[in-house]
Amino acid sequence: LATQTDCDTMTGALKLARKIFEQPAIAPYIECETIPGAERASEDELLDYCRVNGATVYHPIGTCKMGDDPMAVVDSSLRLRGLGGLRVVDASVMPRMVSANTNAAVLMIAEKAADMIKDAA
């Protein structure tokens, strides 16, 4: 939670989760909010909860994201911009989190990278 965007994203996620659980289709099945707890209502209280309880799920991605925007450090061929002869082939190139375990996606990235490297040889 180093930037305002990080803070807004986390508190926004908690607020969205609350809205989802208030919907008629699921609300009858919810006895009470236990995490972070209904008593935590203000922006500061939600942010404090995130700071104290936030943790990685040990599948970090996107630290060397692939793409064509200014924040992308890897091109569509997995080549590191500005440094010849180096490709990044792991979850760090994923510009967005996948909705499942990252293992399968990383295997596909590696297979594609192997093909690109062989084709370039």
PDB file of C-alpha atoms in Angstrom:
ATOM      1  CA  LEU A   1       0.000   0.000   0.000  1.00  0.00           C
ATOM      2  CA  ALA A   2       2.720   2.359  -1.065  1.00  0.00           C
ATOM      3  CA  THR A   3       0.649   4.620  -3.318  1.00  0.00           C
ATOM      4  CA  GLN A   4      -2.777   6.219  -3.216  1.00  0.00           C
ATOM      5  CA  THR A   5      -3.788   3.961  -6.109  1.00  0.00           C
ATOM      6  CA  ASP A   6      -2.878   0.906  -4.000  1.00  0.00           C
ATOM      7  CA  CYS A   7      -4.929   2.219  -1.086  1.00  0.00           C
ATOM      8  CA  ASP A   8      -7.916   3.080  -3.285  1.00  0.00           C
ATOM      9  CA  THR A   9      -7.776  -0.345  -4.942  1.00  0.00           C
ATOM     10  CA  MET A  10      -7.803  -2.224  -1.644  1.00  0.00           C
ATOM     11  CA  THR A  11     -10.523  -0.193   0.058  1.00  0.00           C
ATOM     12  CA  GLY A  12     -12.517  -0.273  -3.182  1.00  0.00           C
ATOM     13  CA  ALA A  13     -12.273  -4.073  -3.231  1.00  0.00           C
ATOM     14  CA  LEU A  14     -13.678  -4.293   0.294  1.00  0.00           C
ATOM     15  CA  LYS A  15     -16.532  -1.943  -0.607  1.00  0.00           C
ATOM     16  CA  LEU A  16     -17.294  -3.958  -3.746  1.00  0.00           C
ATOM     17  CA  ALA A  17     -17.332  -7.201  -1.759  1.00  0.00           C
ATOM     18  CA  ARG A  18     -19.829  -5.639   0.625  1.00  0.00           C
ATOM     19  CA  LYS A  19     -22.075  -4.581  -2.268  1.00  0.00           C
ATOM     20  CA  ILE A  20     -21.947  -8.076  -3.739  1.00  0.00           C
ATOM     21  CA  PHE A  21     -22.927  -9.687  -0.442  1.00  0.00           C
ATOM     22  CA  GLU A  22     -25.820  -7.222  -0.052  1.00  0.00           C
ATOM     23  CA  GLN A  23     -27.427  -8.379  -3.312  1.00  0.00           C
ATOM     24  CA  PRO A  24     -30.796 -10.168  -3.004  1.00  0.00           C
ATOM     25  CA  ALA A  25     -29.442 -13.404  -4.481  1.00  0.00           C
ATOM     26  CA  ILE A  26     -26.854 -13.890  -1.743  1.00  0.00           C
ATOM     27  CA  ALA A  27     -27.887 -11.668   1.202  1.00  0.00           C
ATOM     28  CA  PRO A  28     -30.269 -14.272   2.695  1.00  0.00           C
ATOM     29  CA  TYR A  29     -27.323 -16.641   3.099  1.00  0.00           C
ATOM     30  CA  ILE A  30     -25.099 -14.153   4.923  1.00  0.00           C
ATOM     31  CA  GLU A  31     -25.486 -14.105   8.694  1.00  0.00           C
ATOM     32  CA  CYS A  32     -23.058 -11.251   9.315  1.00  0.00           C
ATOM     33  CA  GLU A  33     -19.866  -9.702   8.005  1.00  0.00           C
ATOM     34  CA  THR A  34     -16.906 -11.078   9.892  1.00  0.00           C
ATOM     35  CA  ILE A  35     -14.039  -9.781   7.771  1.00  0.00           C
ATOM     36  CA  PRO A  36     -13.232  -6.900   7.965  1.00  0.00           C
ATOM     37  CA  GLY A  37     -16.346  -6.510  10.149  1.00  0.00           C
ATOM     38  CA  ALA A  38     -19.286  -4.165   9.779  1.00  0.00           C
ATOM     39  CA  GLU A  39     -17.881  -1.948  12.544  1.00  0.00           C
ATOM     40  CA  ARG A  40     -15.090  -0.920  10.168  1.00  0.00           C
ATOM     41  CA  ALA A  41     -16.973   1.590   8.065  1.00  0.00           C
ATOM     42  CA  SER A  42     -14.757   4.592   7.393  1.00  0.00           C
ATOM     43  CA  GLU A  43     -12.139   4.772   4.666  1.00  0.00           C
ATOM     44  CA  ASP A  44      -9.400   5.015   7.306  1.00  0.00           C
ATOM     45  CA  GLU A  45     -10.705   1.963   9.183  1.00  0.00           C
ATOM     46  CA  LEU A  46     -10.846  -0.085   5.992  1.00  0.00           C
ATOM     47  CA  LEU A  47      -7.360   1.013   5.000  1.00  0.00           C
ATOM     48  CA  ASP A  48      -6.040   0.186   8.462  1.00  0.00           C
ATOM     49  CA  TYR A  49      -7.580  -3.282   8.155  1.00  0.00           C
ATOM     50  CA  CYS A  50      -5.831  -3.734   4.796  1.00  0.00           C
ATOM     51  CA  ARG A  51      -2.491  -2.597   6.199  1.00  0.00           C
ATOM     52  CA  VAL A  52      -2.692  -4.949   9.185  1.00  0.00           C
ATOM     53  CA  ASN A  53      -4.161  -7.990   7.434  1.00  0.00           C
ATOM     54  CA  GLY A  54      -3.062  -7.666   3.816  1.00  0.00           C
ATOM     55  CA  ALA A  55      -0.668 -10.346   2.633  1.00  0.00           C
ATOM     56  CA  THR A  56       0.568 -11.923  -0.542  1.00  0.00           C
ATOM     57  CA  VAL A  57      -0.965 -15.108  -1.821  1.00  0.00           C
ATOM     58  CA  TYR A  58       2.507 -16.036  -3.068  1.00  0.00           C
ATOM     59  CA  HIS A  59       1.642 -15.684  -6.736  1.00  0.00           C
ATOM     60  CA  PRO A  60       3.010 -12.231  -7.543  1.00  0.00           C
ATOM     61  CA  ILE A  61       2.741 -11.210 -11.174  1.00  0.00           C
ATOM     62  CA  GLY A  62       3.231  -8.156 -13.357  1.00  0.00           C
ATOM     63  CA  THR A  63       6.528  -6.817 -12.038  1.00  0.00           C
ATOM     64  CA  CYS A  64       7.964  -6.880 -15.604  1.00  0.00           C
ATOM     65  CA  LYS A  65       4.707  -6.586 -17.466  1.00  0.00           C
ATOM     66  CA  MET A  66       4.447  -7.278 -21.172  1.00  0.00           C
ATOM     67  CA  GLY A  67       2.727  -4.820 -23.465  1.00  0.00           C
ATOM     68  CA  ASP A  68       3.083  -1.737 -25.595  1.00  0.00           C
ATOM     69  CA  ASP A  69       2.248   0.918 -23.015  1.00  0.00           C
ATOM     70  CA  PRO A  70       4.928   3.072 -21.323  1.00  0.00           C
ATOM     71  CA  MET A  71       4.856   0.967 -18.127  1.00  0.00           C
ATOM     72  CA  ALA A  72       5.569  -2.286 -19.988  1.00  0.00           C
ATOM     73  CA  VAL A  73       9.204  -3.366 -19.798  1.00  0.00           C
ATOM     74  CA  VAL A  74       8.791  -6.504 -21.928  1.00  0.00           C
ATOM     75  CA  ASP A  75       7.594  -6.574 -25.547  1.00  0.00           C
ATOM     76  CA  SER A  76       5.189  -9.102 -27.068  1.00  0.00           C
ATOM     77  CA  SER A  77       8.129 -11.406 -27.833  1.00  0.00           C
ATOM     78  CA  LEU A  78       9.118 -11.392 -24.139  1.00  0.00           C
ATOM     79  CA  ARG A  79      12.256  -9.342 -24.872  1.00  0.00           C
ATOM     80  CA  LEU A  80      13.343  -6.917 -22.184  1.00  0.00           C
ATOM     81  CA  ARG A  81      13.212  -3.407 -23.634  1.00  0.00           C
ATOM     82  CA  GLY A  82      16.554  -1.631 -23.759  1.00  0.00           C
ATOM     83  CA  LEU A  83      18.697  -4.723 -23.271  1.00  0.00           C
ATOM     84  CA  GLY A  84      19.442  -7.079 -26.137  1.00  0.00           C
ATOM     85  CA  GLY A  85      19.548 -10.839 -25.794  1.00  0.00           C
ATOM     86  CA  LEU A  86      17.382 -11.136 -22.692  1.00  0.00           C
ATOM     87  CA  ARG A  87      13.837 -12.484 -22.473  1.00  0.00           C
ATOM     88  CA  VAL A  88      11.696 -12.633 -19.359  1.00  0.00           C
ATOM     89  CA  VAL A  89       9.759 -15.899 -19.150  1.00  0.00           C
ATOM     90  CA  ASP A  90       7.774 -16.108 -15.930  1.00  0.00           C
ATOM     91  CA  ALA A  91       4.659 -14.727 -14.224  1.00  0.00           C
ATOM     92  CA  SER A  92       6.205 -11.273 -13.966  1.00  0.00           C
ATOM     93  CA  VAL A  93       5.329 -10.605 -17.632  1.00  0.00           C
ATOM     94  CA  MET A  94       1.584 -11.050 -17.077  1.00  0.00           C
ATOM     95  CA  PRO A  95       0.007  -7.598 -17.283  1.00  0.00           C
ATOM     96  CA  ARG A  96      -3.059  -8.755 -15.312  1.00  0.00           C
ATOM     97  CA  MET A  97      -3.750 -11.479 -12.785  1.00  0.00           C
ATOM     98  CA  VAL A  98      -5.347 -14.606 -14.194  1.00  0.00           C
ATOM     99  CA  SER A  99      -8.471 -15.962 -12.511  1.00  0.00           C
ATOM    100  CA  ALA A 100      -6.830 -19.262 -11.587  1.00  0.00           C
ATOM    101  CA  ASN A 101      -3.527 -20.516 -10.272  1.00  0.00           C
ATOM    102  CA  THR A 102      -0.684 -18.951 -12.242  1.00  0.00           C
ATOM    103  CA  ASN A 103       1.058 -22.275 -12.914  1.00  0.00           C
ATOM    104  CA  ALA A 104      -0.830 -23.150 -16.117  1.00  0.00           C
ATOM    105  CA  ALA A 105      -0.404 -19.647 -17.512  1.00  0.00           C
ATOM    106  CA  VAL A 106       3.341 -19.687 -16.806  1.00  0.00           C
ATOM    107  CA  LEU A 107       3.679 -23.062 -18.525  1.00  0.00           C
ATOM    108  CA  MET A 108       1.963 -21.631 -21.612  1.00  0.00           C
ATOM    109  CA  ILE A 109       4.215 -18.562 -21.543  1.00  0.00           C
ATOM    110  CA  ALA A 110       7.268 -20.841 -21.320  1.00  0.00           C
ATOM    111  CA  GLU A 111       6.092 -23.027 -24.211  1.00  0.00           C
ATOM    112  CA  LYS A 112       5.478 -19.942 -26.362  1.00  0.00           C
ATOM    113  CA  ALA A 113       8.870 -18.499 -25.387  1.00  0.00           C
ATOM    114  CA  ALA A 114      10.603 -21.746 -26.328  1.00  0.00           C
ATOM    115  CA  ASP A 115       8.958 -21.615 -29.754  1.00  0.00           C
ATOM    116  CA  MET A 116       9.938 -17.948 -30.228  1.00  0.00           C
ATOM    117  CA  ILE A 117      13.537 -18.641 -29.235  1.00  0.00           C
ATOM    118  CA  LYS A 118      13.773 -21.652 -31.584  1.00  0.00           C
ATOM    119  CA  ASP A 119      12.206 -19.661 -34.437  1.00  0.00           C
ATOM    120  CA  ALA A 120      14.656 -16.790 -33.899  1.00  0.00           C
ATOM    121  CA  ALA A 121      17.706 -19.091 -33.972  1.00  0.00           C
TER     122      ALA A 121
END
